[in-house]
């Protein structure tokens, strides 16, 4: 079974209501293109750190209640449109700074996963966010996806761990997308045999399990993922199983 995934570039802002309106409009656009899953950038709902919000002191007066109401409005749009969404926001964690979170909302309008970014930068640790503690895997129409965020692109072990969990791909919301991100994501996709759907404010794309970009640009793209696609026979049917056996080491034991 194939799955159509959309990656949506969307500029962030400190205006939660405006951000939510943009997300709902984009969901309607990609649903019209038969997407089952839409991936949005890091902080798409909440705004991202100093790029959108100024200083960490913003959390003292941040309208978390409005954030959660608008998240519910996006979930309602997912239910109405019959589409899943993965989008960046924040999640309160007691008296500490919030998680830099990725929410996955189902086509029934229900939250099915919340991932907290684990590998925070020095700046993010200076009062902006609290690090997450665990990976997250979501199931959509028989497909399994892990989640990684922005600077986590620098940690191949996160992507390799998802490969070992048997996922098909990784959802990658980001607040930026420099040249090294593109190269790194292609490498992770090819080395792990994963689809990677990446979305940043000014660029978005989907990489195939052979490490090539199936689509990439500054506009929303929708790509059909198909495990039976002959372009990915080597990556999925030969290379990925071989790596699994090679890591066990049995194939190299003589006698």
Short mmCIF file of C-alpha atoms in Angstrom, two decimals:
data_model
loop_
_atom_site.label_atom_id
_atom_site.label_comp_id
_atom_site.label_asym_id
_atom_site.label_seq_id
_atom_site.Cartn_x
_atom_site.Cartn_y
_atom_site.Cartn_z
CA UNK A 1 0.00 0.00 0.00
CA UNK A 2 1.32 3.43 -0.91
CA UNK A 3 1.07 6.53 1.28
CA UNK A 4 1.08 10.12 0.07
CA UNK A 5 3.07 12.43 2.34
CA UNK A 6 3.20 16.20 2.03
CA UNK A 7 6.05 18.36 3.33
CA UNK A 8 4.98 21.97 3.91
CA UNK A 9 7.31 24.98 4.28
CA UNK A 10 5.67 27.51 6.57
CA UNK A 11 7.22 30.64 8.13
CA UNK A 12 6.86 30.86 11.88
CA UNK A 13 5.70 33.84 13.93
CA UNK A 14 4.86 34.73 17.54
CA UNK A 15 1.15 34.93 16.59
CA UNK A 16 -0.32 31.57 17.57
CA UNK A 17 -3.71 32.22 15.98
CA UNK A 18 -2.15 33.31 12.71
CA UNK A 19 0.12 30.26 12.70
CA UNK A 20 -2.84 27.94 13.29
CA UNK A 21 -4.81 29.55 10.47
CA UNK A 22 -1.92 28.99 8.08
CA UNK A 23 -1.59 25.38 9.14
CA UNK A 24 -5.30 24.71 8.62
CA UNK A 25 -5.19 26.34 5.17
CA UNK A 26 -2.16 24.26 4.20
CA UNK A 27 -3.87 21.09 5.42
CA UNK A 28 -6.81 21.81 3.13
CA UNK A 29 -4.41 22.39 0.23
CA UNK A 30 -2.49 19.14 0.64
CA UNK A 31 -5.63 17.13 1.42
CA UNK A 32 -6.94 18.24 -1.97
CA UNK A 33 -3.78 16.63 -3.40
CA UNK A 34 -4.74 13.36 -1.67
CA UNK A 35 -2.07 13.57 1.03
CA UNK A 36 -2.66 11.35 4.06
CA UNK A 37 0.06 12.99 6.16
CA UNK A 38 1.33 16.57 6.23
CA UNK A 39 4.60 17.53 7.91
CA UNK A 40 5.10 21.11 9.13
CA UNK A 41 8.20 22.89 10.52
CA UNK A 42 9.56 23.04 14.04
CA UNK A 43 7.60 25.62 16.01
CA UNK A 44 4.98 25.93 13.25
CA UNK A 45 2.23 26.56 15.81
CA UNK A 46 4.13 28.05 18.73
CA UNK A 47 6.86 30.02 17.02
CA UNK A 48 10.47 28.93 17.47
CA UNK A 49 12.80 30.26 20.21
CA UNK A 50 14.66 33.49 19.57
CA UNK A 51 13.88 33.44 15.84
CA UNK A 52 10.22 34.21 16.59
CA UNK A 53 9.79 34.73 20.32
CA UNK A 54 12.61 37.05 21.46
CA UNK A 55 13.92 35.85 24.83
CA UNK A 56 13.19 32.88 27.12
CA UNK A 57 11.35 35.22 29.47
CA UNK A 58 8.49 35.02 26.97
CA UNK A 59 7.39 31.77 28.62
CA UNK A 60 6.33 33.61 31.77
CA UNK A 61 3.50 35.25 29.83
CA UNK A 62 3.09 32.76 27.00
CA UNK A 63 -0.52 31.86 26.27
CA UNK A 64 -0.28 28.08 26.56
CA UNK A 65 -4.08 27.86 26.79
CA UNK A 66 -4.43 29.55 23.40
CA UNK A 67 -1.73 27.26 21.99
CA UNK A 68 -3.70 24.22 23.14
CA UNK A 69 -7.01 25.58 21.82
CA UNK A 70 -5.49 26.22 18.41
CA UNK A 71 -3.91 22.77 18.47
CA UNK A 72 -7.41 21.41 19.03
CA UNK A 73 -8.66 23.47 16.07
CA UNK A 74 -5.98 21.91 13.88
CA UNK A 75 -6.97 18.46 15.14
CA UNK A 76 -10.56 19.24 14.16
CA UNK A 77 -9.37 20.20 10.67
CA UNK A 78 -7.50 16.89 10.42
CA UNK A 79 -10.72 15.06 11.28
CA UNK A 80 -12.74 17.07 8.76
CA UNK A 81 -10.18 16.59 5.97
CA UNK A 82 -9.22 12.99 6.75
CA UNK A 83 -5.51 13.74 7.04
CA UNK A 84 -2.76 13.28 9.62
CA UNK A 85 -0.52 16.19 10.63
CA UNK A 86 2.91 16.42 12.28
CA UNK A 87 3.66 19.94 13.50
CA UNK A 88 5.98 21.77 15.84
CA UNK A 89 4.70 23.37 19.02
CA UNK A 90 5.45 23.40 22.74
CA UNK A 91 4.31 21.31 25.68
CA UNK A 92 4.35 22.40 29.29
CA UNK A 93 6.44 20.33 31.74
CA UNK A 94 5.74 21.60 35.24
CA UNK A 95 7.76 24.62 36.29
CA UNK A 96 10.47 24.03 33.71
CA UNK A 97 10.76 25.44 30.19
CA UNK A 98 8.46 23.59 27.76
CA UNK A 99 9.35 20.72 25.49
CA UNK A 100 10.19 21.67 21.93
CA UNK A 101 7.46 19.33 20.79
CA UNK A 102 6.22 17.68 17.62
CA UNK A 103 2.55 16.75 17.79
CA UNK A 104 1.16 14.07 15.49
CA UNK A 105 -2.60 14.39 15.03
CA UNK A 106 -4.66 11.63 13.45
CA UNK A 107 -7.35 11.75 10.80
CA UNK A 108 -9.81 11.30 13.67
CA UNK A 109 -8.62 14.50 15.26
CA UNK A 110 -6.76 12.73 18.05
CA UNK A 111 -3.16 13.22 19.22
CA UNK A 112 -1.32 9.95 18.57
CA UNK A 113 2.20 11.05 19.55
CA UNK A 114 4.09 13.91 21.15
CA UNK A 115 7.84 13.92 20.59
CA UNK A 116 10.14 16.14 22.64
CA UNK A 117 13.33 17.20 20.87
CA UNK A 118 16.16 15.41 22.67
CA UNK A 119 19.36 16.95 21.35
CA UNK A 120 18.98 20.62 22.22
CA UNK A 121 21.57 23.24 21.31
CA UNK A 122 23.39 25.28 23.96
CA UNK A 123 21.10 28.22 23.15
CA UNK A 124 17.96 26.10 23.50
CA UNK A 125 19.16 24.94 26.92
CA UNK A 126 19.47 28.54 28.14
CA UNK A 127 15.89 28.74 29.36
CA UNK A 128 14.17 28.01 26.07
CA UNK A 129 13.35 24.31 26.24
CA UNK A 130 13.58 21.16 28.35
CA UNK A 131 15.05 18.17 26.48
CA UNK A 132 12.84 15.23 25.61
CA UNK A 133 13.81 11.77 26.79
CA UNK A 134 12.57 9.17 24.32
CA UNK A 135 12.08 8.40 20.64
CA UNK A 136 8.60 8.33 19.18
CA UNK A 137 7.12 6.07 16.51
CA UNK A 138 3.72 6.60 14.88
CA UNK A 139 1.69 4.22 12.70
CA UNK A 140 -0.26 5.53 9.74
CA UNK A 141 -2.08 3.17 7.36
CA UNK A 142 0.41 0.36 7.98
CA UNK A 143 3.45 2.65 7.77
CA UNK A 144 5.73 3.46 10.71
CA UNK A 145 7.56 6.75 11.19
CA UNK A 146 10.06 8.00 13.74
CA UNK A 147 10.54 11.69 14.52
CA UNK A 148 13.66 13.86 14.69
CA UNK A 149 13.94 17.65 14.83
CA UNK A 150 16.31 20.23 13.32
CA UNK A 151 19.78 20.05 14.94
CA UNK A 152 19.20 16.35 15.63
CA UNK A 153 20.23 15.94 12.00
CA UNK A 154 23.80 15.94 13.37
CA UNK A 155 23.26 12.68 15.26
CA UNK A 156 23.23 9.72 12.90
CA UNK A 157 22.63 7.36 15.81
CA UNK A 158 19.09 8.71 16.18
CA UNK A 159 18.26 7.75 12.60
CA UNK A 160 20.08 4.41 12.91
CA UNK A 161 18.08 3.66 16.06
CA UNK A 162 14.86 4.26 14.17
CA UNK A 163 16.07 1.91 11.43
CA UNK A 164 16.67 -0.76 14.09
CA UNK A 165 13.08 -0.24 15.28
CA UNK A 166 11.87 -1.16 11.81
CA UNK A 167 10.35 2.16 10.81
CA UNK A 168 9.74 3.07 7.19
CA UNK A 169 10.69 6.71 7.51
CA UNK A 170 11.40 9.72 9.70
CA UNK A 171 9.39 12.93 9.99
CA UNK A 172 11.76 15.88 10.28
CA UNK A 173 10.36 19.28 11.27
CA UNK A 174 13.06 21.95 11.39
CA UNK A 175 13.46 25.67 12.04
CA UNK A 176 16.24 25.92 9.46
CA UNK A 177 17.53 24.15 6.40
CA UNK A 178 21.12 24.95 5.48
CA UNK A 179 23.19 23.14 2.83
CA UNK A 180 24.56 20.70 5.40
CA UNK A 181 21.04 19.69 6.42
CA UNK A 182 20.20 18.67 2.88
CA UNK A 183 23.38 16.62 2.55
CA UNK A 184 22.98 15.04 5.99
CA UNK A 185 19.35 14.06 5.47
CA UNK A 186 20.18 12.45 2.15
CA UNK A 187 22.97 10.53 3.89
CA UNK A 188 20.71 9.36 6.73
CA UNK A 189 18.04 8.30 4.24
CA UNK A 190 20.51 6.34 2.12
CA UNK A 191 22.51 4.82 4.99
CA UNK A 192 19.39 3.67 6.83
CA UNK A 193 17.04 2.94 3.92
CA UNK A 194 14.44 5.43 5.16
CA UNK A 195 12.08 7.92 3.62
CA UNK A 196 12.57 11.32 5.29
CA UNK A 197 9.90 14.02 5.08
CA UNK A 198 11.47 17.36 6.03
CA UNK A 199 9.78 20.73 6.52
CA UNK A 200 11.36 24.07 7.42
CA UNK A 201 10.06 27.65 7.13
CA UNK A 202 11.52 28.27 3.67
CA UNK A 203 12.05 24.78 2.22
CA UNK A 204 10.59 21.29 2.32
CA UNK A 205 11.10 17.95 0.65
CA UNK A 206 10.93 14.18 0.80
CA UNK A 207 14.04 12.01 0.45
CA UNK A 208 13.77 8.41 -0.70
CA UNK A 209 15.46 5.41 0.93
CA UNK A 210 18.19 5.54 -1.71
CA UNK A 211 19.24 8.99 -0.46
CA UNK A 212 17.84 10.99 -3.38
CA UNK A 213 15.36 13.86 -3.10
CA UNK A 214 12.04 12.74 -4.57
CA UNK A 215 10.83 16.33 -4.22
CA UNK A 216 12.38 19.46 -2.76
CA UNK A 217 11.65 23.18 -2.98
CA UNK A 218 10.09 26.27 -1.44
CA UNK A 219 6.47 25.17 -1.99
CA UNK A 220 4.44 22.33 -0.48
CA UNK A 221 5.18 19.00 -2.12
CA UNK A 222 3.22 15.75 -2.01
CA UNK A 223 5.00 12.47 -2.70
CA UNK A 224 3.66 8.93 -2.91
CA UNK A 225 5.71 6.48 -0.84
CA UNK A 226 5.61 2.95 -2.20
CA UNK A 227 7.63 0.04 -0.79
CA UNK A 228 7.26 -1.71 -4.14
CA UNK A 229 8.79 1.14 -6.14
CA UNK A 230 11.51 -0.50 -8.29
CA UNK A 231 13.76 2.53 -7.78
CA UNK A 232 14.17 1.46 -4.16
CA UNK A 233 14.55 -2.31 -4.62
CA UNK A 234 18.25 -2.29 -3.72
CA UNK A 235 17.81 0.09 -0.77
CA UNK A 236 14.86 -1.75 0.77
CA UNK A 237 15.14 -5.38 -0.32
CA UNK A 238 18.92 -5.85 -0.43
CA UNK A 239 20.88 -3.20 1.47
CA UNK A 240 18.67 -2.83 4.53
CA UNK A 241 18.37 -6.58 5.29
CA UNK A 242 22.11 -7.02 4.62
CA UNK A 243 22.99 -4.30 7.13
CA UNK A 244 20.82 -5.98 9.73
CA UNK A 245 22.61 -9.31 9.24
CA UNK A 246 26.04 -7.67 9.02
CA UNK A 247 25.53 -5.95 12.36
CA UNK A 248 24.70 -9.26 14.00
CA UNK A 249 28.02 -10.55 12.68
CA UNK A 250 26.92 -14.13 12.02
CA UNK A 251 27.54 -13.90 8.27
CA UNK A 252 31.23 -13.22 8.95
CA UNK A 253 31.86 -16.19 11.24
CA UNK A 254 33.85 -18.96 9.58
CA UNK A 255 33.62 -22.58 10.71
#
